[in-house]
PDB file of C-alpha atoms in Angstrom:
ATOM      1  CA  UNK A   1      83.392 -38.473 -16.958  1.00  0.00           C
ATOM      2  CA  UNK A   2      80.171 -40.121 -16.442  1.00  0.00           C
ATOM      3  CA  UNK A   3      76.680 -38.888 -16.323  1.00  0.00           C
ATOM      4  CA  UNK A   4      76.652 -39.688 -12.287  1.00  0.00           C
ATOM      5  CA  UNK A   5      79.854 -38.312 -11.635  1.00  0.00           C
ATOM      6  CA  UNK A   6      79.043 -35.239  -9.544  1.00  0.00           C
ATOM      7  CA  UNK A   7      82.037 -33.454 -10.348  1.00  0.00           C
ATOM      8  CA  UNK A   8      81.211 -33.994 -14.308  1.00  0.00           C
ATOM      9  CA  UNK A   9      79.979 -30.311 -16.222  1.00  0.00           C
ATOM     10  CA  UNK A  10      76.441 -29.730 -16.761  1.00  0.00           C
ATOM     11  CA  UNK A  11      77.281 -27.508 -19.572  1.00  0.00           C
ATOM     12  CA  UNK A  12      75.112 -28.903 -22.749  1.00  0.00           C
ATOM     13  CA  UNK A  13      75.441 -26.266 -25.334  1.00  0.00           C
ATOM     14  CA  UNK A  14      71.986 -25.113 -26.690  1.00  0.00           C
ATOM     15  CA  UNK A  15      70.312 -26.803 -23.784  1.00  0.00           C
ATOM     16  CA  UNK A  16      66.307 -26.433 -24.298  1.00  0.00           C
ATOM     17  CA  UNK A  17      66.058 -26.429 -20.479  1.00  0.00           C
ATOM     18  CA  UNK A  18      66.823 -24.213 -17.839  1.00  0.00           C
ATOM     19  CA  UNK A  19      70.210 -25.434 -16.075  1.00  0.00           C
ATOM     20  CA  UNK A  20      71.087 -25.110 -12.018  1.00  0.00           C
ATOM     21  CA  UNK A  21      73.950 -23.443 -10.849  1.00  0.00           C
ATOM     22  CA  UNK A  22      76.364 -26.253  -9.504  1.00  0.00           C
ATOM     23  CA  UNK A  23      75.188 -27.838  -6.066  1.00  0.00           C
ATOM     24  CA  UNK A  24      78.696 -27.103  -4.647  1.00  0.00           C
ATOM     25  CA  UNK A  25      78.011 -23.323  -4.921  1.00  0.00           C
ATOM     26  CA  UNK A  26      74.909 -23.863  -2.324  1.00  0.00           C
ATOM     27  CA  UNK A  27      77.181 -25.127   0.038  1.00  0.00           C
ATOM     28  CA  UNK A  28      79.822 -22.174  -0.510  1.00  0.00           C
ATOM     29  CA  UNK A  29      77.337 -19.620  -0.809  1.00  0.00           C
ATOM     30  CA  UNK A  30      75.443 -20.815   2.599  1.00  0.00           C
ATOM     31  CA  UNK A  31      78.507 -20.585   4.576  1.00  0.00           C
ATOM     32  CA  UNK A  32      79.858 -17.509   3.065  1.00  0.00           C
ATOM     33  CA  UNK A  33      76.494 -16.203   3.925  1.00  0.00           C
ATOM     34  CA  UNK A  34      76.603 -17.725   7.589  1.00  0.00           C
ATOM     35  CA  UNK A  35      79.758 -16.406   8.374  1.00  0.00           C
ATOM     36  CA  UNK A  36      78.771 -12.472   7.229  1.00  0.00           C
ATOM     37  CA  UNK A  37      75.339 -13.450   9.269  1.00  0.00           C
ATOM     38  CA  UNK A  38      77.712 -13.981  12.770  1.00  0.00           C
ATOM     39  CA  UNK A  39      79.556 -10.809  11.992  1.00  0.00           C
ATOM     40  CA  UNK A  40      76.328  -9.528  11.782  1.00  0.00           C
ATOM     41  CA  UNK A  41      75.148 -10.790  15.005  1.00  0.00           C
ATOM     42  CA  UNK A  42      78.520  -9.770  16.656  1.00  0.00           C
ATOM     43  CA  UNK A  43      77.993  -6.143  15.447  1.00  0.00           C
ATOM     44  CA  UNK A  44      74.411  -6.090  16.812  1.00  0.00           C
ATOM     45  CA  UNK A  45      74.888  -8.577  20.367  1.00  0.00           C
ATOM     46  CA  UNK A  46      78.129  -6.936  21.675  1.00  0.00           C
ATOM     47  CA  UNK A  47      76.596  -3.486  22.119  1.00  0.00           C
ATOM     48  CA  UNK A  48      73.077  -4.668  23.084  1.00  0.00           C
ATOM     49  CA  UNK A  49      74.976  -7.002  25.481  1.00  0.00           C
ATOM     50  CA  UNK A  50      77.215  -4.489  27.217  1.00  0.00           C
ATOM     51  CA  UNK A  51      74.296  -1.802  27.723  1.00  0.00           C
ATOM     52  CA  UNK A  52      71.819  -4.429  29.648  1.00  0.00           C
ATOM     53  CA  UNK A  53      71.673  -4.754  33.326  1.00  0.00           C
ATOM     54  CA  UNK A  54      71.013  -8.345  33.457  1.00  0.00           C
ATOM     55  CA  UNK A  55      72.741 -11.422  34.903  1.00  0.00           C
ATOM     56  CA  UNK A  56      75.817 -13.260  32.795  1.00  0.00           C
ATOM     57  CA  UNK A  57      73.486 -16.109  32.062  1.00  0.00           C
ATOM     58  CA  UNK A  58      70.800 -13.785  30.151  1.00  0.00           C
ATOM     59  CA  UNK A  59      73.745 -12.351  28.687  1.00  0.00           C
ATOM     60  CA  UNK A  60      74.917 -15.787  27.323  1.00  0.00           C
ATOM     61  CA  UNK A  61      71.520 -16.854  26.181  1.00  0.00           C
ATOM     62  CA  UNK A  62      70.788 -13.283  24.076  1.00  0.00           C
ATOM     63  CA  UNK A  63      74.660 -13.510  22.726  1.00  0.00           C
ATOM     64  CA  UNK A  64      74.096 -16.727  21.173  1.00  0.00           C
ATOM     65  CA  UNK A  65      70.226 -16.116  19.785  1.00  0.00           C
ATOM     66  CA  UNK A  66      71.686 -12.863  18.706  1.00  0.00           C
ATOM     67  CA  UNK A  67      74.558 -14.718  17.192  1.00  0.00           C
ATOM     68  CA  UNK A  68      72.533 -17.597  15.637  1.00  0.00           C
ATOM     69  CA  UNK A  69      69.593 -15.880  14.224  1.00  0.00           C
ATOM     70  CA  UNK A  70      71.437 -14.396  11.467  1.00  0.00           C
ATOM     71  CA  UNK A  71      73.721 -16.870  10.665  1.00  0.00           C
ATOM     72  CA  UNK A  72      70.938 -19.345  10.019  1.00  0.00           C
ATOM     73  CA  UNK A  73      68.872 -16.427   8.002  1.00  0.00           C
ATOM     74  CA  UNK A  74      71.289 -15.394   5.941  1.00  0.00           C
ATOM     75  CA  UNK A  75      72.230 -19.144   4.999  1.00  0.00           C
ATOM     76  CA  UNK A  76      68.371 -19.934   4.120  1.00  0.00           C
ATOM     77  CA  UNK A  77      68.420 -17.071   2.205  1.00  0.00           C
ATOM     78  CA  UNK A  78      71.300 -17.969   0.051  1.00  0.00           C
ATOM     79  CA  UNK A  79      70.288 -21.678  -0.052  1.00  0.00           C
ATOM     80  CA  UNK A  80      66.808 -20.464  -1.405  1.00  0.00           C
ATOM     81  CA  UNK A  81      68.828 -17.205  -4.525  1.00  0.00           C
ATOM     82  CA  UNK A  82      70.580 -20.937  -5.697  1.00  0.00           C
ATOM     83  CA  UNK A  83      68.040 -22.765  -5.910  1.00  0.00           C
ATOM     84  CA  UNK A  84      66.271 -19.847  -7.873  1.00  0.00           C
ATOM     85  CA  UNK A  85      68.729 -19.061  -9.896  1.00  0.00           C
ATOM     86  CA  UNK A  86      68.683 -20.636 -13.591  1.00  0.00           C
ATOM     87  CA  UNK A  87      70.828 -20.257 -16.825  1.00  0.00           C
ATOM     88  CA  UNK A  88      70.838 -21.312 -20.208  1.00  0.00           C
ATOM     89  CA  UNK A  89      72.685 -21.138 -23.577  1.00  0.00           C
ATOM     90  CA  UNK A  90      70.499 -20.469 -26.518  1.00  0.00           C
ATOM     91  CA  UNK A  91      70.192 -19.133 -30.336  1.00  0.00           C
ATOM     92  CA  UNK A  92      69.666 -16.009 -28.664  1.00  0.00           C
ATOM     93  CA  UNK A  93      72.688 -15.270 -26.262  1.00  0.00           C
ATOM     94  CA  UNK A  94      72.830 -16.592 -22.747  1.00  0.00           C
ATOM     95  CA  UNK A  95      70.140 -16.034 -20.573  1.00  0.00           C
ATOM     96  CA  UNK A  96      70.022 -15.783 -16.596  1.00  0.00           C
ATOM     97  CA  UNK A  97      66.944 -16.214 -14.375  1.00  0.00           C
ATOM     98  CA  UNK A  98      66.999 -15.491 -10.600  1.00  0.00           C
ATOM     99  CA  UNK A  99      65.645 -13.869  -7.722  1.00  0.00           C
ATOM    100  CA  UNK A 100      63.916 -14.573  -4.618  1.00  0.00           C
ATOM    101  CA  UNK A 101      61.558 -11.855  -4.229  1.00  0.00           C
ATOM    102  CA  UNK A 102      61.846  -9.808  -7.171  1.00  0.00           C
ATOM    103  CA  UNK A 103      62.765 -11.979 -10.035  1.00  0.00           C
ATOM    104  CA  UNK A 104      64.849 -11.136 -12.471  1.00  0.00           C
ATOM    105  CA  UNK A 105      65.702 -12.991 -16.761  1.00  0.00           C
ATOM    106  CA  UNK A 106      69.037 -11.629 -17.817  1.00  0.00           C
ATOM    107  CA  UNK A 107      69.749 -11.862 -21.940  1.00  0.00           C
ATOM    108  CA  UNK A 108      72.957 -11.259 -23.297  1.00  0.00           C
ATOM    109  CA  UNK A 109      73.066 -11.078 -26.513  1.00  0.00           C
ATOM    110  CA  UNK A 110      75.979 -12.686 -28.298  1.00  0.00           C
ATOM    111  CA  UNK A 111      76.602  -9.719 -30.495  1.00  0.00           C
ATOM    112  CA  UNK A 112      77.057  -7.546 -27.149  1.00  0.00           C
ATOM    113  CA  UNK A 113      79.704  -9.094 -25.778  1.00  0.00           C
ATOM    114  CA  UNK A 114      82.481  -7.078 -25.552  1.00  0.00           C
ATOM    115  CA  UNK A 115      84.754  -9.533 -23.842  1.00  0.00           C
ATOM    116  CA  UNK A 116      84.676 -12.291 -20.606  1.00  0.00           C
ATOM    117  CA  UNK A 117      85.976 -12.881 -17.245  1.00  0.00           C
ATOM    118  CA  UNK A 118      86.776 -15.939 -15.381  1.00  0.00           C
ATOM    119  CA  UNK A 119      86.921 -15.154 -11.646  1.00  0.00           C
ATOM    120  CA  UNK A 120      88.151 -17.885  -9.320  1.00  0.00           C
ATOM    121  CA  UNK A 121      88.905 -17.327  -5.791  1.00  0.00           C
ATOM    122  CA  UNK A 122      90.270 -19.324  -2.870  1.00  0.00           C
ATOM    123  CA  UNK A 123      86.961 -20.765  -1.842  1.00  0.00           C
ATOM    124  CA  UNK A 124      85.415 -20.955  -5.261  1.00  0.00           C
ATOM    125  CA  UNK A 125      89.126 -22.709  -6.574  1.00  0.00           C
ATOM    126  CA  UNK A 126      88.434 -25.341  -3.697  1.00  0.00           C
ATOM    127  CA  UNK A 127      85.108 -26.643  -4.633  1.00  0.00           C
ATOM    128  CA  UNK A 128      86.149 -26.323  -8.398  1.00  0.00           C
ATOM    129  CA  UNK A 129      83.722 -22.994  -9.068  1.00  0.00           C
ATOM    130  CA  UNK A 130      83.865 -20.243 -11.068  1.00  0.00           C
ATOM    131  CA  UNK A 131      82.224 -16.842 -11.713  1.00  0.00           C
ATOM    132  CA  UNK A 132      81.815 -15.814 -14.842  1.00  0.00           C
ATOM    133  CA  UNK A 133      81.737 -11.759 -15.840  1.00  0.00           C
ATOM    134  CA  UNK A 134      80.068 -10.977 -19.683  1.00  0.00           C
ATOM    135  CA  UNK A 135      80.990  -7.549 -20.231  1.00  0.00           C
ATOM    136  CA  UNK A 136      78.643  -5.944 -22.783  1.00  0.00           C
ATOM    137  CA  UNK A 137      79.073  -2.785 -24.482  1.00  0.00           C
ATOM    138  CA  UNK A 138      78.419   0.596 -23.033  1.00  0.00           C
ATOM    139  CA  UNK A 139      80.245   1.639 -19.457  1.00  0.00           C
ATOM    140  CA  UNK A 140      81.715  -0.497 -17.024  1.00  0.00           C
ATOM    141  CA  UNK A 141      78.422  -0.794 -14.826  1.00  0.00           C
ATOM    142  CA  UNK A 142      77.106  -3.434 -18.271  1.00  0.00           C
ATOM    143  CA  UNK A 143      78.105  -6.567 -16.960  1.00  0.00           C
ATOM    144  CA  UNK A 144      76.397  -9.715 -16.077  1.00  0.00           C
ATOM    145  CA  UNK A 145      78.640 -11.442 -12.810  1.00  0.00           C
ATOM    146  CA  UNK A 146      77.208 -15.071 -12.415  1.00  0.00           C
ATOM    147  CA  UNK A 147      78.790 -17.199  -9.470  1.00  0.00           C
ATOM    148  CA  UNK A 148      78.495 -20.432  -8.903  1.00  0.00           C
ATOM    149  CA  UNK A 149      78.939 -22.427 -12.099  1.00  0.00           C
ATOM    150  CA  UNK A 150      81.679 -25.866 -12.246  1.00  0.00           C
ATOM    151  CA  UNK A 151      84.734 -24.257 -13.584  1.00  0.00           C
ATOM    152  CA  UNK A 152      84.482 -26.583 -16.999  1.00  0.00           C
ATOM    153  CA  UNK A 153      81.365 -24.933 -17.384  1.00  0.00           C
ATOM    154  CA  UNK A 154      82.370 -21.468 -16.712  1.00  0.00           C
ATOM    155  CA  UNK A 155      84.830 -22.472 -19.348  1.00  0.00           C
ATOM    156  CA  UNK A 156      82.751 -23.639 -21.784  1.00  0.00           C
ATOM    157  CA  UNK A 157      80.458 -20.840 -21.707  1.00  0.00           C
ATOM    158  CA  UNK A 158      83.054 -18.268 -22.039  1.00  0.00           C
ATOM    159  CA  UNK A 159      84.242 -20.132 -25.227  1.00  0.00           C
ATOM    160  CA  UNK A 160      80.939 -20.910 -26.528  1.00  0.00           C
ATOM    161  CA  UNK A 161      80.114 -16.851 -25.996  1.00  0.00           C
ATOM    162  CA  UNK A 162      82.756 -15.747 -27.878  1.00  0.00           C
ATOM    163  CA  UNK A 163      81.754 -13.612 -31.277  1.00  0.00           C
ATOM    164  CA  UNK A 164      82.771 -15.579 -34.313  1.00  0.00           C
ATOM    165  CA  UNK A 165      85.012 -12.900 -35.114  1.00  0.00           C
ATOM    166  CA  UNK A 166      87.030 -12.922 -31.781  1.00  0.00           C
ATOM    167  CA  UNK A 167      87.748 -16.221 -31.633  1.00  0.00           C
ATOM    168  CA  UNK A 168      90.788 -16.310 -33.899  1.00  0.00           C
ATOM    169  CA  UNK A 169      92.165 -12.133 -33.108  1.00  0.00           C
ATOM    170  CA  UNK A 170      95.809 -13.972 -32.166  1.00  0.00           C
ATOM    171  CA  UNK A 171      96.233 -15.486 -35.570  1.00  0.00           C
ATOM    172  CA  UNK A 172      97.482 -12.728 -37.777  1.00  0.00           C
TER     173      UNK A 172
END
């Protein structure tokens, strides 16, 4: 794979910059986003729209603002978490920096991994994503869940997290 080929990994171990999540995951999470933003407006318009006295046509008009309005909010809004949303691999552990509001670095440590996850679902599968869980040690709330990385990547990370001493537990 080259360096232009968009479906190439942007995994560079050690990387001294901070890398993006992969652009396919903007387009998945935007329209995973859009579609919980209808439901949304369908939950809120269909009440709203059976309790006013008003003509079919007003009806119509505050259906579709009522549907539209969160569809297109909720897809900003996850458009704007990828774009904020950063990782890297270091000395240190892998680090994860995100938030839109309140913003948020994430280090785990290398020596706290207790084991990884590779999470790939129908949609992610499609557009060649994967999530990647680090579990860490303590209960089963310590976890870091990242979406959105190329699933070489996810790969790549998980193996490149490993502890030294886990890496070869099947070779007794």
């Amino acid at each position: 794979m080259t360096a232009l080929d968009p479906a190439a990994p942007i995994f560079q171990p050690f990387a001294a910059d901070w890398q993006p999540l992969a652009p396919a995951a903007r387009r998945v999470g935007a329209g995973v986003a859009a579609f919980w933003g209808l439901l949304v407006g369908i939950a809120a318009t269909v009440p709203v729209a059976v309790a006013l006295d008003v003509g079919l046509a007003a009806k119509l008009g505050l259906g579709l603002v009522a549907l539209v309005l969160p569809a297109v909010v909720f897809a900003t809004w996850a458009r704007t978490r990828w774009r904020r949303t950063h990782w890297r691999l270091d000395d240190g552990g892998l680090r994860v920096r995100r938030g839109v509001i309140w913003h948020k670095e994430i280090l785990v440590p290398r020596s706290r991994v207790q084991h990884l996850d590779l999470e790939r679902g129908p949609i992610e599968r499609h557009f060649g994503l994967a999530t990647l869980v680090v579990h860490t040690a303590g209960t089963r709330m310590h976890a870091l869940r990242q979406s959105g990385f190329l699933d070489d990547d996810a790969v790549a990370l998980r193996d490149a997290l490993l502890p030294e001493t886990d890496r070869h537990d099947d070779s007794l």
